[in-house]
Short mmCIF file of C-alpha atoms in Angstrom, two decimals:
data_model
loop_
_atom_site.label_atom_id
_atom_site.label_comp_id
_atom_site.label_asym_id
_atom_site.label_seq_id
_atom_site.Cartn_x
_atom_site.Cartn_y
_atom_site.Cartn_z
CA UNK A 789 44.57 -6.29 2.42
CA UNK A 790 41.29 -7.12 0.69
CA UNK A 791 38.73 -4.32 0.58
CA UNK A 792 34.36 -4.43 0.54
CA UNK A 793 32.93 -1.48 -1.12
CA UNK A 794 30.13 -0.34 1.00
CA UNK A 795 27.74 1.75 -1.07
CA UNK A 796 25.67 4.71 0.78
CA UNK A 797 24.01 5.50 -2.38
CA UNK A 798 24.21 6.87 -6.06
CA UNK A 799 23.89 9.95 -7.48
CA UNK A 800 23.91 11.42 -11.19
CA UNK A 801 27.55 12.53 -12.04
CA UNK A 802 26.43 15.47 -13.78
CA UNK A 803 25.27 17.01 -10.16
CA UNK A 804 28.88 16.12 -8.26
CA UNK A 805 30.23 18.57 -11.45
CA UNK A 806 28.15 21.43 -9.30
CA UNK A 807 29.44 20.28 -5.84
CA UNK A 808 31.94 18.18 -4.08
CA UNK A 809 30.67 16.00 -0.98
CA UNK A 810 32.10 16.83 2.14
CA UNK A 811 35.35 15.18 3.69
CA UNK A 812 33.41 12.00 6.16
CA UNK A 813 34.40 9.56 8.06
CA UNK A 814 33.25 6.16 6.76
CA UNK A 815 31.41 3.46 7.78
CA UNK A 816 34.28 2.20 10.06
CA UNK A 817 34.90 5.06 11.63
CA UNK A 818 38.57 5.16 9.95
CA UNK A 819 38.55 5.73 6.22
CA UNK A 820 36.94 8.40 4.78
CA UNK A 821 33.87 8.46 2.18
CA UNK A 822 34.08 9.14 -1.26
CA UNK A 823 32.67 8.63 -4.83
CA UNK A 824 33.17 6.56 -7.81
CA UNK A 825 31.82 8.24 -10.80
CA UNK A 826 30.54 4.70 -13.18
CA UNK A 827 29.48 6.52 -16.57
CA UNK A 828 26.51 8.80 -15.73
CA UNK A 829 25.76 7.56 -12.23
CA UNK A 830 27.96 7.97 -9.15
CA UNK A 831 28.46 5.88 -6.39
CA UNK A 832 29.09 7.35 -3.19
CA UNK A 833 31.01 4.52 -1.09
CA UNK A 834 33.81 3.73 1.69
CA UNK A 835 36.06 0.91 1.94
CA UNK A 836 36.23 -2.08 4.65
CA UNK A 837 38.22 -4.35 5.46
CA UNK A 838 36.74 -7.73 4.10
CA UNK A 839 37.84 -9.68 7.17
CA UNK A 840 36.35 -7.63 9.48
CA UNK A 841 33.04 -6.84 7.97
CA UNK A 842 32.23 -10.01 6.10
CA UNK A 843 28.81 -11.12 6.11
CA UNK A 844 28.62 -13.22 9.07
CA UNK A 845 30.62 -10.69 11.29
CA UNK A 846 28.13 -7.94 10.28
CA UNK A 847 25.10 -10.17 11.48
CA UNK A 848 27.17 -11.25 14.62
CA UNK A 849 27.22 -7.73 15.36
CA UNK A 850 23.51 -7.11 14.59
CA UNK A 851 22.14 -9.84 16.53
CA UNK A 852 24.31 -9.22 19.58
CA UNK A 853 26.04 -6.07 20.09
CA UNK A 854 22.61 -3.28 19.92
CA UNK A 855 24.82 -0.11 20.87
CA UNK A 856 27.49 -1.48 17.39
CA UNK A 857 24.23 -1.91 15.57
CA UNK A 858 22.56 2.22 16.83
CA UNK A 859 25.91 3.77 16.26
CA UNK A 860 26.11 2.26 12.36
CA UNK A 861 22.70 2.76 11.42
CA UNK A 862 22.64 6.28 12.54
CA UNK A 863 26.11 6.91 10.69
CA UNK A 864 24.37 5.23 7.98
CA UNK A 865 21.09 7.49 7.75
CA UNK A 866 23.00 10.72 8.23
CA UNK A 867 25.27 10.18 6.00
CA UNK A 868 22.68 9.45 3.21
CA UNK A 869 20.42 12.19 4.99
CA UNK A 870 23.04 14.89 4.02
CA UNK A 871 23.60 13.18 0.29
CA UNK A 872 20.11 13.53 -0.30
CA UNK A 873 19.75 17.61 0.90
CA UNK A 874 22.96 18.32 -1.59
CA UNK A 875 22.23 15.76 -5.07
CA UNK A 876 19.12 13.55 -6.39
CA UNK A 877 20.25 10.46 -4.24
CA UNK A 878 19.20 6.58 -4.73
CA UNK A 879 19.56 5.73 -0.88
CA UNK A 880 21.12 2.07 0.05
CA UNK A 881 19.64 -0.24 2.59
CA UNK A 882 21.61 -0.07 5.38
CA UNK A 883 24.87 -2.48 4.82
CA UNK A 884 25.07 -2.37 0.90
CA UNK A 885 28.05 -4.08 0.08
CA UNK A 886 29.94 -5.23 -2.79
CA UNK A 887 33.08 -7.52 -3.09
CA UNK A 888 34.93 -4.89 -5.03
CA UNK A 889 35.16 -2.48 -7.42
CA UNK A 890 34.69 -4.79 -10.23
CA UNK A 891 30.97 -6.09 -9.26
CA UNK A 892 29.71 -2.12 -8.20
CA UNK A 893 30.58 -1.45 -11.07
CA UNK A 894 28.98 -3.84 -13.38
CA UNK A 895 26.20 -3.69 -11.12
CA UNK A 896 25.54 -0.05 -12.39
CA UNK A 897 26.21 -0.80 -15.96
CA UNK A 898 23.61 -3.76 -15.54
CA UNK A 899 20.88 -1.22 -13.77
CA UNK A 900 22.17 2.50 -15.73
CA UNK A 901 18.68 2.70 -18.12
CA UNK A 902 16.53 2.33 -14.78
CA UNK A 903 18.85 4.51 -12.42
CA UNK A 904 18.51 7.10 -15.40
CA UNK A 905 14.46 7.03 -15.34
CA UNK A 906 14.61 6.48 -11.30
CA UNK A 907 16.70 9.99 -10.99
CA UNK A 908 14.53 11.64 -13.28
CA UNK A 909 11.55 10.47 -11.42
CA UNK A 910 13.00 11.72 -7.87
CA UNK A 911 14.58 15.05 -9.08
CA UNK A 912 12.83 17.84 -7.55
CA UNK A 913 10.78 15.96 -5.40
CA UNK A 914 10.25 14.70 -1.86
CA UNK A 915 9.39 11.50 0.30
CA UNK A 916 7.04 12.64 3.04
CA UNK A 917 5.42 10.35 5.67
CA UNK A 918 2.18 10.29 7.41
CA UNK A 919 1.39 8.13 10.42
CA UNK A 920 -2.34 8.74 11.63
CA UNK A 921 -3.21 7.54 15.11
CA UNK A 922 -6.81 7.35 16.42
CA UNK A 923 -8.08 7.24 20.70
CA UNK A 924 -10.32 3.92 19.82
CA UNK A 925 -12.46 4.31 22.72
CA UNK A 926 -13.35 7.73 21.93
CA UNK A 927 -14.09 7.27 18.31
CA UNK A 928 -15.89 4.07 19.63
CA UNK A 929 -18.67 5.79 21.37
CA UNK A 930 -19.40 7.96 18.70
CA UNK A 931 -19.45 4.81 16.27
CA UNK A 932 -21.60 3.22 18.85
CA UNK A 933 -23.83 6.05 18.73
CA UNK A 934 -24.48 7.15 15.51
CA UNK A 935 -24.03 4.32 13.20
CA UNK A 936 -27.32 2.62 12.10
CA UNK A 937 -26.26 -0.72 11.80
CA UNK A 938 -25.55 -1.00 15.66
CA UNK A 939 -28.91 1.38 16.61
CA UNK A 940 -30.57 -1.13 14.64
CA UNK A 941 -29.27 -3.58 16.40
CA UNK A 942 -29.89 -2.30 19.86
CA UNK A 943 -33.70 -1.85 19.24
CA UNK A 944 -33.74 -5.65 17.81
CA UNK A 945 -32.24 -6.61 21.04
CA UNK A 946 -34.70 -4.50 22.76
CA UNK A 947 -37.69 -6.49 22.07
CA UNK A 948 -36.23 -9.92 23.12
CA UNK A 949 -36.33 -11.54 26.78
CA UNK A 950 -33.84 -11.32 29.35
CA UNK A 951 -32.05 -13.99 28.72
CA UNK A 952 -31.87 -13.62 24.79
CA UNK A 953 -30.55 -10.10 25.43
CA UNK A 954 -27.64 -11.24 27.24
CA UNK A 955 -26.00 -13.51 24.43
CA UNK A 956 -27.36 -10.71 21.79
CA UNK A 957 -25.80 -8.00 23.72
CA UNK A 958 -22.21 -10.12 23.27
CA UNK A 959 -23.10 -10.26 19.32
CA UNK A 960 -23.57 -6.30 19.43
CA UNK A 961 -19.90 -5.63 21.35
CA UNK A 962 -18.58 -7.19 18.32
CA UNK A 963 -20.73 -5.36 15.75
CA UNK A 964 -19.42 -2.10 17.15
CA UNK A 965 -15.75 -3.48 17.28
CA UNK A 966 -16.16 -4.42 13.21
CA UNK A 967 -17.95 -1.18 12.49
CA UNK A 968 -14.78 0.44 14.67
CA UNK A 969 -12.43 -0.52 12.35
CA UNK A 970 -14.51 0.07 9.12
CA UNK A 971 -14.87 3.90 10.27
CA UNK A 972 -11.05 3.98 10.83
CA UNK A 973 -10.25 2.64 7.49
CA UNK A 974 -12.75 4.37 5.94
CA UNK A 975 -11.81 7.80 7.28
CA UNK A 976 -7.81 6.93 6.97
CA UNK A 977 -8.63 5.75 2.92
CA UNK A 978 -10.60 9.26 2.53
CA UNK A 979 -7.95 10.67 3.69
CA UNK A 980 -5.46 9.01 1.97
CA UNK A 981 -7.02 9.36 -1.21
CA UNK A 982 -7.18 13.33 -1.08
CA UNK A 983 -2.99 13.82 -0.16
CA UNK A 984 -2.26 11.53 -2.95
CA UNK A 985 -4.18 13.57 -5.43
CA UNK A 986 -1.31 16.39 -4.23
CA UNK A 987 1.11 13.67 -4.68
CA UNK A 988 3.04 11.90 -7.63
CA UNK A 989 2.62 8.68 -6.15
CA UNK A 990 1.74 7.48 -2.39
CA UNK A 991 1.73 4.64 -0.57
CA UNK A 992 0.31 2.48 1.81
CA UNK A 993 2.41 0.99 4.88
CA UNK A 994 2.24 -1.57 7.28
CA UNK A 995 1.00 0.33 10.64
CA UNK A 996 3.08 -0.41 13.90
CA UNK A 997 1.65 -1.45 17.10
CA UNK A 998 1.64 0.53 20.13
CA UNK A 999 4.98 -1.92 22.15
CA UNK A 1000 6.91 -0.45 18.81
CA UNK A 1001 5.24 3.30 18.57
CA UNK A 1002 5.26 3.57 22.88
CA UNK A 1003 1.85 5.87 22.42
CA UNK A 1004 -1.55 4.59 23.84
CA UNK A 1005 -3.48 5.63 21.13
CA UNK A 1006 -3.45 3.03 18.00
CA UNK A 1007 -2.11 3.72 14.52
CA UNK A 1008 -4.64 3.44 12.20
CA UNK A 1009 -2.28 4.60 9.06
CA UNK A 1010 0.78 4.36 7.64
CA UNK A 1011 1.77 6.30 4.27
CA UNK A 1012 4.59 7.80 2.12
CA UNK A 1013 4.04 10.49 -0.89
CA UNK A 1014 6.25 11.71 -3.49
CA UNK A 1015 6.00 15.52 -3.41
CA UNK A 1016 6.94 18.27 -5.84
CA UNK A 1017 8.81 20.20 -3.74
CA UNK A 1018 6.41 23.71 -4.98
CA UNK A 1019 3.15 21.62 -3.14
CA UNK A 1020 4.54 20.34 0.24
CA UNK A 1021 4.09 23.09 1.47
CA UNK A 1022 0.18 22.55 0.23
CA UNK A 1023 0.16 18.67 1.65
CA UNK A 1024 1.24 19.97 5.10
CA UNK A 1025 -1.27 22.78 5.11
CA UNK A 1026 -3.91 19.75 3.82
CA UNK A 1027 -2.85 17.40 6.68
CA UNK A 1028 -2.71 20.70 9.40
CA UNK A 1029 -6.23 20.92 8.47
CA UNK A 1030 -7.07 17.65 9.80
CA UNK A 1031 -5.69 17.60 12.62
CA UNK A 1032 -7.61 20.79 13.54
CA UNK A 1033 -10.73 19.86 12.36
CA UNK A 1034 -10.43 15.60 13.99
CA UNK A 1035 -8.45 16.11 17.06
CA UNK A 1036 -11.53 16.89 19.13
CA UNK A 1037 -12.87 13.19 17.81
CA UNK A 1038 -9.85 11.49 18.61
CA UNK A 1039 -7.64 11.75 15.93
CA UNK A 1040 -3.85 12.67 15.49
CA UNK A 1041 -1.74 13.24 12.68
CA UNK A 1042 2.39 13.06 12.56
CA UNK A 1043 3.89 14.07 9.11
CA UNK A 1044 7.71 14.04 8.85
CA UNK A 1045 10.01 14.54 6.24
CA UNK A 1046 11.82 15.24 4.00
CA UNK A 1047 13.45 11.86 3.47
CA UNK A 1048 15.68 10.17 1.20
CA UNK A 1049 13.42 8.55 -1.69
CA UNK A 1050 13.83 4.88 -0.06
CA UNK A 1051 10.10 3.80 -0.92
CA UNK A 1052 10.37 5.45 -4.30
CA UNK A 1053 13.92 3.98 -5.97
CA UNK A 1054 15.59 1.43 -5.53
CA UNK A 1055 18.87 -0.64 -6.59
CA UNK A 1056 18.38 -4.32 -5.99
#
């Protein structure tokens, strides 16, 4: 029976020397996990039956069977979840897989100088989110209050007729809007800018919208950090700060970690 390697992650093969992984179930729910040392990295896999999980089965499953697709993904993250609290891991996207041995294999080879410089890069650190959400209407009074752009705007309107005031008023409900979402990026940026100076590298994310975060108030930010593990501790106390000093204006903060490095390696 033909076999799919399905790869979880990789690891350096000097650390598995220190510590075996734990006896899992794999991906199927049969077979159990285990590694495949490949010079100085390690690949940390299961095997499938090619029949069953060939391509177009897998995205028959993902487009139609949702409770398949939860169960998987969650075996998927916990699994890499507990390789990266035990080794320096190189998480997979969820449904890595290779043909067979062979191709893994030479896939390593092909990648080993970058996986070398991508596990020194990781070791000792951690991926740390940040997902900043702000009350708009709140934060869009005091905009409307205090910004001059929009008082200046108010006293222009102030001196025309009735009937010029109307279509000028229109004009200012967008001027506030605009200088809305310049204050929120302004403020998020700020912030941004001081947690990556605590940070070996940080990025900037895509925000969600409210149908995919279920929370009234928008998210105005979106951002991951590499952390030496000796200054999270720092960055929380940083972004704790924040939230106690911006809460009362509308703001909220939600930092979670530590993850595996997925924004910071990869294996492609």
């Amino acid at each position: 029976m033909d076999s799919l390697i399905y790869l979880y992650g990789l690891i350096p093969t000097e650390e598995l020397s220190k510590q075996q992984i734990p006896s899992n179930k794999g991906f199927d729910g049969k077979g159990h996990i285990y590694t495949l040392p490949i010079g100085k990295t390690t690949a940390v896999v299961c095997d499938l039956d090619a029949e069953q999980y060939s391509e177009e089965s897998i995205q028959e499953q993902i487009n139609n069977d949702m409770e398949w697709l939860q169960e998987k993904a969650f075996h998927h993250h916990e699994t890499v979840m507990m390789l990266s609290k035990m080794y320096t891991v190189v998480p997979l996207k969820f449904c890595t897989l290779f043909k067979n041995q062979a191709s893994l294999e030479n896939a390593v080879h092909t990648k080993e100088a970058h996986l070398i410089d991508t596990f020194s890069s990781i070791h000792g650190n951690e991926e740390w989110n940040l997902k900043i959400y702000c009350d708009d209407q709140l934060l869009k009074e005091q905009v409307s209050e205090s910004n001059p752009a929009i008082e200046a705007k108010r006293e222009e309107i102030s001196q025309l007729s009735k009937g010029k005031q109307f279509f000028e008023k229109k004009k200012l409900d967008k001027l506030i809007e605009s200088e809305l979402e310049e204050e929120k990026n302004r403020i998020s940026e700020n912030i941004h800018g001081h947690l990556s100076e605590i940070a070996l590298k940080g990025n900037v994310k895509k925000t969600w919208s409210n149908d995919v975060t279920g929370r009234k108030d928008e998210m105005t930010w979106n951002s991951v950090y590499l952390i030496p593990e000796a200054d999270v501790e720092n960055f929380l106390e940083q972004i704790q700060q924040y939230e106690k000093n911006m809460k009362g204006m509308g703001w909220q903060f939600e930092a979670t970690g530590p993850w595996p490095a997925y924004h910071f390696s990869n294996f492609s």
